[in-house]
Coordinates of C-alpha atoms in Angstrom, one line a residue:
Chain G
M1 CA 23.4 128.1 -82.5
R2 CA 27.1 128.8 -81.9
T3 CA 28.1 131.9 -83.8
P4 CA 31.4 133.6 -83.1
P5 CA 30.9 137.0 -81.3
A6 CA 32.5 139.0 -84.2
V7 CA 30.1 137.5 -86.7
E8 CA 27.2 137.9 -84.4
D9 CA 28.0 141.6 -83.8
L10 CA 28.4 142.2 -87.5
L11 CA 25.1 140.6 -88.3
R12 CA 23.3 142.6 -85.6
D13 CA 24.8 145.8 -87.0
L14 CA 23.8 145.0 -90.5
A15 CA 20.3 143.7 -89.7
P16 CA 18.5 147.1 -89.5
Q17 CA 20.4 148.4 -92.5
V18 CA 19.4 145.5 -94.7
L19 CA 15.9 145.4 -93.5
G20 CA 15.6 149.2 -93.9
T21 CA 16.8 149.1 -97.5
L22 CA 14.5 146.2 -98.3
V23 CA 11.4 147.8 -96.8
R24 CA 12.2 151.1 -98.5
R25 CA 12.4 149.4 -101.9
H26 CA 9.5 147.0 -101.6
G27 CA 7.2 148.1 -98.8
A28 CA 5.6 145.2 -96.9
F29 CA 7.4 145.4 -93.6
D30 CA 6.2 142.0 -92.5
A31 CA 7.4 140.0 -95.5
C32 CA 10.7 141.8 -95.6
E33 CA 11.3 141.2 -91.9
D34 CA 10.7 137.5 -92.4
A35 CA 13.1 137.5 -95.4
V36 CA 15.8 139.3 -93.4
Q37 CA 15.5 136.8 -90.5
E38 CA 16.0 134.0 -92.9
A39 CA 19.1 135.7 -94.4
L40 CA 20.5 136.3 -91.0
L41 CA 20.1 132.7 -90.0
A42 CA 21.7 131.6 -93.3
A43 CA 24.7 133.9 -92.6
A44 CA 25.0 132.7 -89.0
V45 CA 25.3 129.1 -90.3
Q46 CA 27.6 129.8 -93.3
W47 CA 29.9 132.6 -92.4
P48 CA 31.7 131.0 -89.4
G49 CA 32.7 128.1 -91.6
E50 CA 33.2 129.7 -95.0
G51 CA 34.4 133.1 -93.9
V52 CA 32.6 136.5 -94.0
P53 CA 32.0 137.6 -97.6
E54 CA 33.8 140.6 -98.9
N55 CA 30.6 142.7 -98.9
P56 CA 28.5 141.2 -96.1
R57 CA 25.8 143.8 -96.4
G58 CA 25.4 143.1 -100.1
W59 CA 25.4 139.3 -99.4
L60 CA 22.6 139.7 -96.9
L61 CA 20.6 142.0 -99.1
T62 CA 20.9 139.5 -102.1
V63 CA 19.9 136.5 -100.0
A64 CA 17.0 138.4 -98.3
T65 CA 15.8 139.7 -101.7
R66 CA 15.9 136.2 -103.1
R67 CA 13.8 134.9 -100.2
L68 CA 11.3 137.7 -100.7
T69 CA 11.1 136.9 -104.4
D70 CA 10.6 133.2 -103.6
Q71 CA 7.9 134.1 -101.2
W72 CA 6.1 136.3 -103.6
R73 CA 6.5 133.9 -106.5
S74 CA 4.5 131.3 -104.5
E75 CA 1.7 133.7 -104.2
R76 CA -0.2 134.1 -107.5
A77 CA -1.8 137.4 -106.4
R78 CA 1.6 138.9 -106.1
R79 CA 2.7 138.4 -109.7
D80 CA 2.9 142.1 -110.4
R81 CA 5.0 142.7 -107.4
E82 CA 7.3 139.9 -108.3
A83 CA 8.1 141.5 -111.6
A84 CA 9.0 144.7 -109.8
V85 CA 11.3 142.8 -107.3
A86 CA 13.0 140.9 -110.1
A87 CA 13.7 144.2 -111.9
D88 CA 15.1 145.6 -108.8
E89 CA 17.5 142.8 -108.1
P90 CA 20.4 144.6 -106.4
A91 CA 23.7 145.1 -108.1
E92 CA 26.4 144.5 -105.4
P93 CA 26.5 147.9 -103.8
G94 CA 29.8 149.5 -103.0
P95 CA 30.7 149.6 -99.4
D96 CA 30.0 153.3 -98.9
E97 CA 26.9 153.4 -101.0
H98 CA 23.6 154.2 -99.2
R99 CA 25.4 155.1 -96.0
A100 CA 23.2 158.1 -95.4
A101 CA 20.1 156.2 -96.4
D102 CA 21.1 153.4 -94.0
R103 CA 21.2 155.7 -91.1
D104 CA 17.8 157.1 -91.9
D105 CA 16.4 153.6 -92.5
T106 CA 17.5 152.4 -89.0
L107 CA 15.9 155.4 -87.4
T108 CA 12.7 154.9 -89.4
L109 CA 12.7 151.2 -88.4
L110 CA 13.0 152.2 -84.7
F111 CA 10.1 154.5 -85.1
L112 CA 8.0 151.8 -86.9
C113 CA 8.8 149.2 -84.2
C114 CA 7.7 151.6 -81.5
H115 CA 4.4 152.4 -83.3
P116 CA 1.7 153.7 -80.9
A117 CA -0.7 150.9 -82.1
L118 CA 1.5 148.3 -80.4
S119 CA 1.6 147.5 -76.7
P120 CA 4.9 148.1 -74.9
S121 CA 5.8 144.4 -74.8
S122 CA 5.2 144.1 -78.5
Q123 CA 7.3 147.2 -79.2
V124 CA 10.1 145.6 -77.2
A125 CA 9.8 142.3 -79.0
L126 CA 9.7 143.8 -82.5
T127 CA 12.5 146.2 -81.8
L128 CA 14.7 143.4 -80.6
R129 CA 14.0 141.3 -83.7
A130 CA 13.9 143.9 -86.5
V131 CA 16.5 146.4 -85.2
G132 CA 18.5 144.2 -82.9
G133 CA 18.7 141.3 -85.2
L134 CA 17.8 138.8 -82.5
T135 CA 16.0 135.6 -83.4
T136 CA 12.5 134.9 -82.1
A137 CA 14.1 132.1 -79.9
Q138 CA 16.6 134.6 -78.4
V139 CA 13.9 137.1 -77.7
A140 CA 11.7 134.4 -76.1
R141 CA 14.5 133.2 -73.9
A142 CA 15.2 136.7 -72.7
F143 CA 11.6 137.2 -71.6
L144 CA 11.2 133.7 -70.3
V145 CA 8.2 132.8 -72.4
P146 CA 7.9 129.9 -74.8
E147 CA 9.1 130.5 -78.4
A148 CA 5.6 130.0 -79.7
T149 CA 4.3 132.8 -77.4
M150 CA 6.9 135.2 -78.7
A151 CA 6.4 134.2 -82.3
Q152 CA 2.7 135.0 -81.9
R153 CA 3.5 138.3 -80.3
I154 CA 5.9 139.3 -83.0
S155 CA 3.6 138.2 -85.8
R156 CA 0.6 140.0 -84.2
A157 CA 2.7 143.1 -83.9
K158 CA 3.5 143.0 -87.6
Q159 CA -0.1 142.6 -88.5
K160 CA -1.1 145.5 -86.3
I161 CA 1.5 147.8 -87.9
K162 CA 0.1 146.7 -91.3
A163 CA -3.5 147.3 -90.2
A164 CA -2.6 150.7 -88.8
G165 CA -1.4 151.6 -92.3
A166 CA 2.1 152.5 -91.2
R167 CA 4.2 153.3 -94.1
F168 CA 8.0 153.1 -94.1
A169 CA 8.7 156.8 -93.7
A170 CA 9.8 159.0 -90.9
P171 CA 6.8 160.1 -88.7
P172 CA 5.4 163.5 -89.5
P173 CA 7.1 166.4 -87.6
D174 CA 4.2 166.8 -85.2
E175 CA 4.4 163.2 -84.1
R176 CA 8.1 162.9 -84.1
D177 CA 8.8 163.9 -80.5
E178 CA 6.2 161.6 -79.1
R179 CA 7.5 158.7 -81.2
L180 CA 11.0 159.4 -80.2
R181 CA 9.9 159.2 -76.5
A182 CA 8.3 155.8 -77.3
V183 CA 11.6 154.7 -78.8
L184 CA 13.6 155.8 -75.8
H185 CA 11.1 154.2 -73.4
T186 CA 11.4 150.9 -75.4
L187 CA 15.2 150.9 -75.1
Y188 CA 14.8 151.7 -71.4
L189 CA 12.4 148.8 -70.9
I190 CA 14.8 146.4 -72.7
F191 CA 17.7 147.6 -70.5
N192 CA 15.6 147.2 -67.3
E193 CA 14.5 143.7 -68.2
G194 CA 18.1 142.7 -68.5
Y195 CA 19.4 144.7 -65.6
T196 CA 16.9 143.7 -63.0
A197 CA 17.4 140.1 -64.0
S198 CA 21.2 140.2 -64.3
S199 CA 21.5 138.3 -61.0
G200 CA 21.0 134.7 -59.9
P201 CA 20.4 132.0 -62.4
D202 CA 19.4 134.2 -65.3
L203 CA 22.7 135.4 -66.5
R204 CA 21.6 135.0 -70.0
R205 CA 19.4 138.1 -69.6
A206 CA 22.4 140.2 -69.0
D207 CA 22.7 140.0 -72.8
L208 CA 19.7 142.2 -72.9
T209 CA 21.5 145.0 -71.1
A210 CA 24.3 144.7 -73.6
E211 CA 21.7 144.8 -76.4
A212 CA 20.0 147.8 -75.0
I213 CA 23.3 149.7 -74.7
R214 CA 24.2 148.7 -78.3
L215 CA 20.8 150.0 -79.5
A216 CA 21.1 153.2 -77.4
R217 CA 24.6 153.8 -78.9
A218 CA 23.1 153.4 -82.4
L219 CA 20.4 155.9 -81.6
H220 CA 22.9 158.3 -80.1
R221 CA 25.0 158.0 -83.3
L222 CA 21.8 158.7 -85.4
L223 CA 20.7 161.7 -83.2
P224 CA 23.9 163.1 -81.7
G225 CA 22.2 166.4 -81.0
D226 CA 19.3 164.9 -78.9
G227 CA 19.9 165.4 -75.2
E228 CA 17.6 162.7 -74.1
A229 CA 19.1 160.0 -76.4
T230 CA 22.5 161.0 -75.0
G231 CA 21.1 161.0 -71.5
L232 CA 19.6 157.5 -71.9
L233 CA 22.9 156.1 -73.1
A234 CA 24.7 157.7 -70.2
L235 CA 22.1 156.4 -67.7
M236 CA 22.5 152.8 -69.0
L237 CA 26.3 152.9 -68.9
L238 CA 26.4 154.4 -65.4
T239 CA 23.8 151.9 -64.1
D240 CA 25.4 148.9 -65.8
A241 CA 28.7 149.9 -64.4
R242 CA 27.4 148.7 -61.0
R243 CA 26.4 145.2 -62.2
A244 CA 29.2 143.2 -60.7
A245 CA 28.6 144.8 -57.2
R246 CA 24.9 144.6 -57.0
T247 CA 24.5 140.9 -56.1
A248 CA 26.2 138.9 -53.4
G249 CA 26.4 135.1 -53.0
G250 CA 23.1 133.3 -53.7
G251 CA 21.8 136.2 -55.9
L252 CA 21.1 138.3 -52.8
L253 CA 20.7 142.0 -53.8
V254 CA 23.2 144.5 -52.3
P255 CA 21.8 148.0 -51.8
L256 CA 23.7 150.9 -53.4
T257 CA 25.2 152.1 -50.2
E258 CA 26.6 148.7 -49.3
Q259 CA 28.1 147.8 -52.6
D260 CA 31.8 147.2 -53.0
R261 CA 32.6 150.1 -55.2
T262 CA 35.9 148.7 -56.4
L263 CA 33.8 146.3 -58.4
W264 CA 32.2 149.2 -60.4
D265 CA 33.4 149.4 -64.0
P266 CA 35.5 152.5 -64.3
E267 CA 35.4 152.6 -68.1
Q268 CA 31.6 152.6 -68.2
I269 CA 31.5 155.3 -65.5
R270 CA 34.0 157.5 -67.3
E271 CA 32.1 157.2 -70.6
G272 CA 28.7 157.7 -69.0
A273 CA 29.8 160.7 -66.9
E274 CA 31.5 162.3 -69.9
L275 CA 28.3 161.9 -72.0
I276 CA 26.0 163.4 -69.4
T277 CA 28.3 166.2 -68.4
D278 CA 28.6 167.3 -72.0
A279 CA 24.9 166.9 -72.8
L280 CA 23.8 169.1 -69.9
T281 CA 25.9 171.9 -71.3
W282 CA 23.9 172.1 -74.6
S283 CA 20.6 170.4 -74.0
P284 CA 17.6 171.4 -71.9
P285 CA 17.5 168.7 -69.2
G286 CA 15.0 165.9 -69.7
P287 CA 14.1 163.0 -67.4
Y288 CA 16.8 160.6 -68.7
Q289 CA 19.5 163.2 -68.4
V290 CA 18.6 164.0 -64.9
Q291 CA 18.6 160.3 -63.9
A292 CA 21.9 159.9 -65.6
A293 CA 23.2 162.9 -63.6
I294 CA 22.0 161.3 -60.4
A295 CA 23.8 158.1 -61.3
A296 CA 26.9 160.1 -62.1
V297 CA 26.9 161.7 -58.7
H298 CA 26.7 158.3 -57.0
A299 CA 29.5 157.0 -59.2
E300 CA 31.7 160.0 -58.2
A301 CA 31.7 158.9 -54.6
A302 CA 34.6 156.6 -53.7
R303 CA 32.8 155.6 -50.5
P304 CA 29.1 155.8 -49.7
Q305 CA 29.7 158.4 -47.0
D306 CA 31.3 160.7 -49.7
T307 CA 28.1 160.8 -51.6
D308 CA 27.0 164.4 -52.4
W309 CA 23.4 163.9 -51.1
P310 CA 22.4 167.6 -51.3
Q311 CA 23.2 167.5 -55.0
I312 CA 21.2 164.3 -55.5
L313 CA 18.3 165.8 -53.6
A314 CA 18.4 168.9 -55.8
L315 CA 18.4 166.6 -58.9
Y316 CA 15.4 164.6 -57.7
R317 CA 13.6 167.9 -57.1
V318 CA 14.3 168.8 -60.8
L319 CA 13.1 165.3 -61.8
A320 CA 10.0 165.6 -59.7
H321 CA 9.3 168.9 -61.6
L322 CA 10.0 167.4 -65.1
A323 CA 8.4 164.0 -64.7
P324 CA 6.4 163.8 -61.4
N325 CA 5.5 160.3 -60.3
P326 CA 5.4 158.4 -57.0
M327 CA 8.6 156.5 -57.7
V328 CA 10.5 159.9 -58.0
T329 CA 8.9 161.0 -54.7
L330 CA 10.2 157.7 -53.1
N331 CA 13.7 158.4 -54.2
E332 CA 13.5 162.0 -53.3
A333 CA 12.5 160.9 -49.7
V334 CA 15.6 158.7 -49.5
A335 CA 17.8 161.7 -50.6
L336 CA 16.0 164.0 -48.2
A337 CA 16.5 161.5 -45.3
M338 CA 20.2 161.5 -46.1
V339 CA 20.4 165.3 -46.0
D340 CA 17.9 166.3 -43.2
G341 CA 17.6 163.0 -41.3
P342 CA 15.2 160.0 -41.6
S343 CA 12.1 161.7 -40.1
A344 CA 12.2 164.3 -42.8
G345 CA 12.2 161.5 -45.3
L346 CA 9.3 159.7 -43.5
D347 CA 7.3 162.9 -43.6
L348 CA 7.7 163.1 -47.3
L349 CA 6.6 159.5 -47.7
R350 CA 3.3 160.3 -46.0
A351 CA 2.4 162.3 -49.1
L352 CA 2.2 159.0 -50.9
D353 CA -0.1 157.2 -48.5
G354 CA -3.3 158.2 -50.4
D355 CA -1.8 157.7 -53.8
T356 CA -3.7 155.0 -55.6
R357 CA -0.7 154.4 -58.0
M358 CA 1.3 153.2 -55.0
E359 CA -1.5 151.0 -53.5
G360 CA 0.0 147.7 -52.5
H361 CA 3.4 148.6 -54.0
H362 CA 6.2 147.0 -52.0
R363 CA 8.7 149.7 -52.8
L364 CA 6.9 152.2 -50.6
A365 CA 7.0 149.8 -47.7
A366 CA 10.6 149.0 -48.4
V367 CA 11.7 152.6 -48.4
R368 CA 9.7 153.3 -45.3
A369 CA 11.3 150.3 -43.6
H370 CA 14.8 151.5 -44.4
L371 CA 14.0 155.0 -43.0
L372 CA 12.3 153.6 -39.9
E373 CA 15.4 151.5 -39.3
A374 CA 17.6 154.5 -39.7
A375 CA 15.4 156.4 -37.3
G376 CA 15.9 153.6 -34.7
D377 CA 12.3 152.3 -34.7
A378 CA 13.2 148.6 -35.0
P379 CA 9.7 147.2 -34.4
A380 CA 8.0 149.4 -37.0
A381 CA 10.9 148.9 -39.5
R382 CA 10.5 145.1 -39.1
E383 CA 6.8 145.3 -39.8
A384 CA 7.4 147.5 -42.9
Y385 CA 10.1 145.1 -44.2
R386 CA 7.7 142.2 -43.8
D387 CA 5.0 144.2 -45.6
A388 CA 7.4 144.8 -48.4
A389 CA 8.5 141.2 -48.6
R390 CA 4.9 140.0 -48.9
G391 CA 4.3 142.6 -51.6
T392 CA 7.1 141.7 -54.0
T393 CA 7.0 139.1 -56.8
S394 CA 10.7 139.1 -57.0
L395 CA 12.5 136.2 -55.2
P396 CA 15.8 138.1 -54.6
E397 CA 13.9 141.1 -53.3
R398 CA 11.9 138.9 -50.9
R399 CA 15.0 137.2 -49.6
Y400 CA 16.7 140.6 -49.1
L401 CA 13.7 142.1 -47.3
E402 CA 13.1 139.1 -45.1
S403 CA 16.8 139.1 -44.1
R404 CA 16.6 142.8 -43.2
A405 CA 13.5 142.1 -41.0
A406 CA 15.2 139.1 -39.4
R407 CA 18.2 141.2 -38.5
L408 CA 16.0 143.5 -36.4
N409 CA 15.4 141.0 -33.7
E410 CA 13.6 142.0 -30.6
G411 CA 16.0 143.8 -28.2
D412 CA 18.4 144.6 -31.0
S413 CA 17.1 148.1 -31.5
D414 CA 19.9 149.5 -33.6
G415 CA 19.8 146.6 -35.9
K416 CA 22.2 148.1 -38.4
A417 CA 24.9 145.7 -39.5
Chain B
M1 CA -1.4 132.4 -63.2
L2 CA -5.1 131.8 -63.4
L3 CA -6.1 128.9 -61.2
I4 CA -9.5 127.4 -62.1
Y5 CA -11.7 126.0 -59.4
N6 CA -15.0 124.3 -60.1
R7 CA -17.4 121.8 -58.7
P8 CA -16.6 118.4 -60.1
G9 CA -19.5 117.0 -62.0
F10 CA -21.0 120.3 -62.9
L11 CA -20.4 119.6 -66.6
E12 CA -22.7 116.6 -66.6
E13 CA -25.5 118.6 -65.2
L14 CA -25.4 121.0 -68.2
S15 CA -27.5 120.6 -71.3
E16 CA -25.8 119.5 -74.5
Q17 CA -26.2 123.1 -75.8
E18 CA -24.7 124.6 -72.6
R19 CA -21.8 122.3 -72.7
T20 CA -21.1 123.1 -76.4
A21 CA -21.3 126.8 -75.6
L22 CA -18.9 126.4 -72.7
F23 CA -16.3 124.6 -74.6
G24 CA -16.7 127.1 -77.4
E25 CA -16.0 130.0 -75.0
V26 CA -12.9 128.3 -73.6
E27 CA -11.6 127.6 -77.1
A28 CA -12.3 131.2 -78.1
I29 CA -10.4 132.6 -75.1
M30 CA -7.5 130.2 -75.7
T31 CA -7.3 131.2 -79.4
E32 CA -7.4 134.9 -78.5
L33 CA -4.6 134.4 -75.9
S34 CA -2.4 132.4 -78.2
E35 CA -2.9 134.9 -81.0
S36 CA -2.1 137.9 -78.8
G37 CA 1.0 136.1 -77.5
E38 CA -0.2 136.3 -74.0
L39 CA -0.6 132.5 -73.5
V40 CA 2.4 131.0 -71.7
G41 CA 1.0 127.6 -70.9
G42 CA -1.7 125.7 -69.0
A43 CA -3.3 122.4 -68.4
A44 CA -6.7 120.9 -67.5
L45 CA -6.5 118.5 -64.6
A46 CA -8.3 115.1 -64.5
D47 CA -11.3 114.5 -62.2
P48 CA -10.5 114.9 -58.5
S49 CA -11.5 111.3 -58.0
L50 CA -8.3 110.3 -59.7
T51 CA -6.2 112.3 -57.3
R52 CA -3.6 110.7 -55.0
T53 CA -2.3 112.6 -52.1
V54 CA 1.2 112.0 -50.7
A55 CA 2.3 112.9 -47.2
V56 CA 5.0 111.7 -44.9
R57 CA 3.8 110.0 -41.7
D58 CA 6.3 108.7 -39.1
G59 CA 9.1 109.3 -41.6
R60 CA 7.4 107.1 -44.3
P61 CA 5.5 108.3 -47.3
A62 CA 1.8 107.7 -47.0
V63 CA -0.3 107.7 -50.1
T64 CA -4.1 108.2 -49.9
D65 CA -6.8 108.4 -52.5
G66 CA -8.6 111.6 -53.1
P67 CA -7.6 115.3 -53.0
F68 CA -5.9 116.9 -50.0
L69 CA -8.9 118.9 -48.9
E70 CA -12.6 118.1 -48.7
A71 CA -14.2 120.9 -50.6
K72 CA -17.1 121.7 -52.8
E73 CA -14.8 123.3 -55.4
H74 CA -11.7 121.5 -56.7
F75 CA -8.7 122.7 -58.5
A76 CA -9.5 121.9 -62.1
G77 CA -6.7 123.4 -64.2
Y78 CA -4.6 126.4 -64.7
V79 CA -3.7 128.9 -67.5
S80 CA -0.4 130.8 -67.3
V81 CA -0.5 134.2 -69.1
D82 CA 1.9 137.0 -69.6
C83 CA -0.1 140.2 -69.6
E84 CA 0.7 143.9 -69.7
T85 CA -1.4 144.6 -66.6
E86 CA -3.1 142.8 -63.7
E87 CA -6.4 144.3 -64.9
R88 CA -6.0 142.4 -68.2
A89 CA -5.4 139.1 -66.3
L90 CA -8.5 139.8 -64.2
E91 CA -10.5 140.5 -67.3
I92 CA -9.5 137.1 -68.8
A93 CA -10.4 135.4 -65.6
A94 CA -13.8 137.0 -65.5
R95 CA -14.6 135.7 -69.0
W96 CA -13.8 132.1 -68.0
P97 CA -17.1 130.3 -68.4
D98 CA -16.7 128.2 -65.2
V99 CA -17.3 131.5 -63.3
K100 CA -20.8 131.6 -64.6
Y101 CA -21.6 128.1 -63.2
G102 CA -20.5 128.9 -59.7
G103 CA -16.8 128.2 -60.1
Y104 CA -13.9 130.5 -59.2
L105 CA -10.8 131.7 -60.8
E106 CA -7.9 132.7 -58.6
V107 CA -5.4 135.1 -60.1
R108 CA -1.9 134.8 -58.6
A109 CA 1.4 136.4 -59.6
I110 CA 4.3 134.1 -60.4
M111 CA 7.5 134.9 -58.5
Q112 CA 10.4 136.1 -60.6
D113 CA 14.1 135.8 -60.4
S114 CA 14.6 139.4 -61.2
G115 CA 14.9 142.3 -58.8
T116 CA 16.3 145.7 -58.1
E117 CA 18.8 146.7 -55.5
M118 CA 16.8 148.6 -52.9

């Protein structure tokens, strides 16, 4: 389907508002979600040719309500509900009507799509469809699975929400923090799926980073006083700013320290840095904020050798305290190596050797390889690069790691290009 | 990717009841995987006696009958799944009925085009 970008953006903005209104009025999230999908498809077909209606939100609401009514009319057992829907047929709402309700509805939708009864991949799929306004085919393409697979995943997710008895209401106060964390994590997963794939032949998945940023912006607008929502948006912007520099010809990955920094997007860096600098003045730091702060420190350095590694090390230590996990320790070891030398970094890595969470994980071998190379131990570095190359399921990573190993030929002990 | 290896002909040695039960189990797993949205694809392969193996010898393609390797177990089919964890893929593999009759399932990750800068 070829829809002009302006129409597509408008539809994606309106999708959660229309769905939220519909579910609030009629309940039955799954039926309403189907009806909204049909209304969005109808709009995507009609609007580019016939022009966008004066009240696009009202148009979508009317069409979706009609679909819902049709659906219920065909089900005898729903006769009573049908009467209620018919009585509720929307008068064309004014453009500013329901504005506050729309905002709450979008947030409630996000909470519902990230319901704890759902697996992370279902949360992602449902969020992209219900809040992001993507079609099943688009979600399936982004995750490289057949459309039938994604359709099943989404319909299963909707059934699970129904079975869990989730009502369309904000979660109770004692669950709110945990649910918000799930929402942030889901948006983070969507971003990573797009970002790690934004190289090579799968450019279409770069759309996912844009979608994740759009959703994170929406969340930030809904919760401007939430430091972590702000931090996540900042982290996405600062990371995505490096997109053009992170791959070289043939989809080969370029490490941060070797990237051409003139290719970094200054506008995204400026916005991300402003957001995170501001948030840290009024919010207690959380993991997304600290990661955004680290990304901002990298972005500040015009050349890799200008990087303020002591500050990055300090931030990783904060992160290790807030959200300890082996990946944080890995990154902390890199920063420590930059401050105190590679052997200090290698010492810290030894702490991970017995960690079952890192078993067979190629990132540990990859970091060790880099540090061994920096320490001048070419044979050990080569072995570690090869270990890491065998451990990854990513083709670009394997190519990168194999080429690093190949560079460290016998007798070429410094190896550094 | 779950690669299914079994001994060709083992099906014929089963009783009618066992065969029905086996196909029922396969169908139940496939239904479950398609309903959960984990099933990406898959195929059963024809009997190994129908295999043709292609090689290049002296710069010319040479075609021979029969599978590449002489083995008791042959590659019988595959199922491609998209699971949250490796444990889940192993659990699906362990339930495949061929395993009960001396077959094997090999669980292999599929290489991706994605990656992170390291």
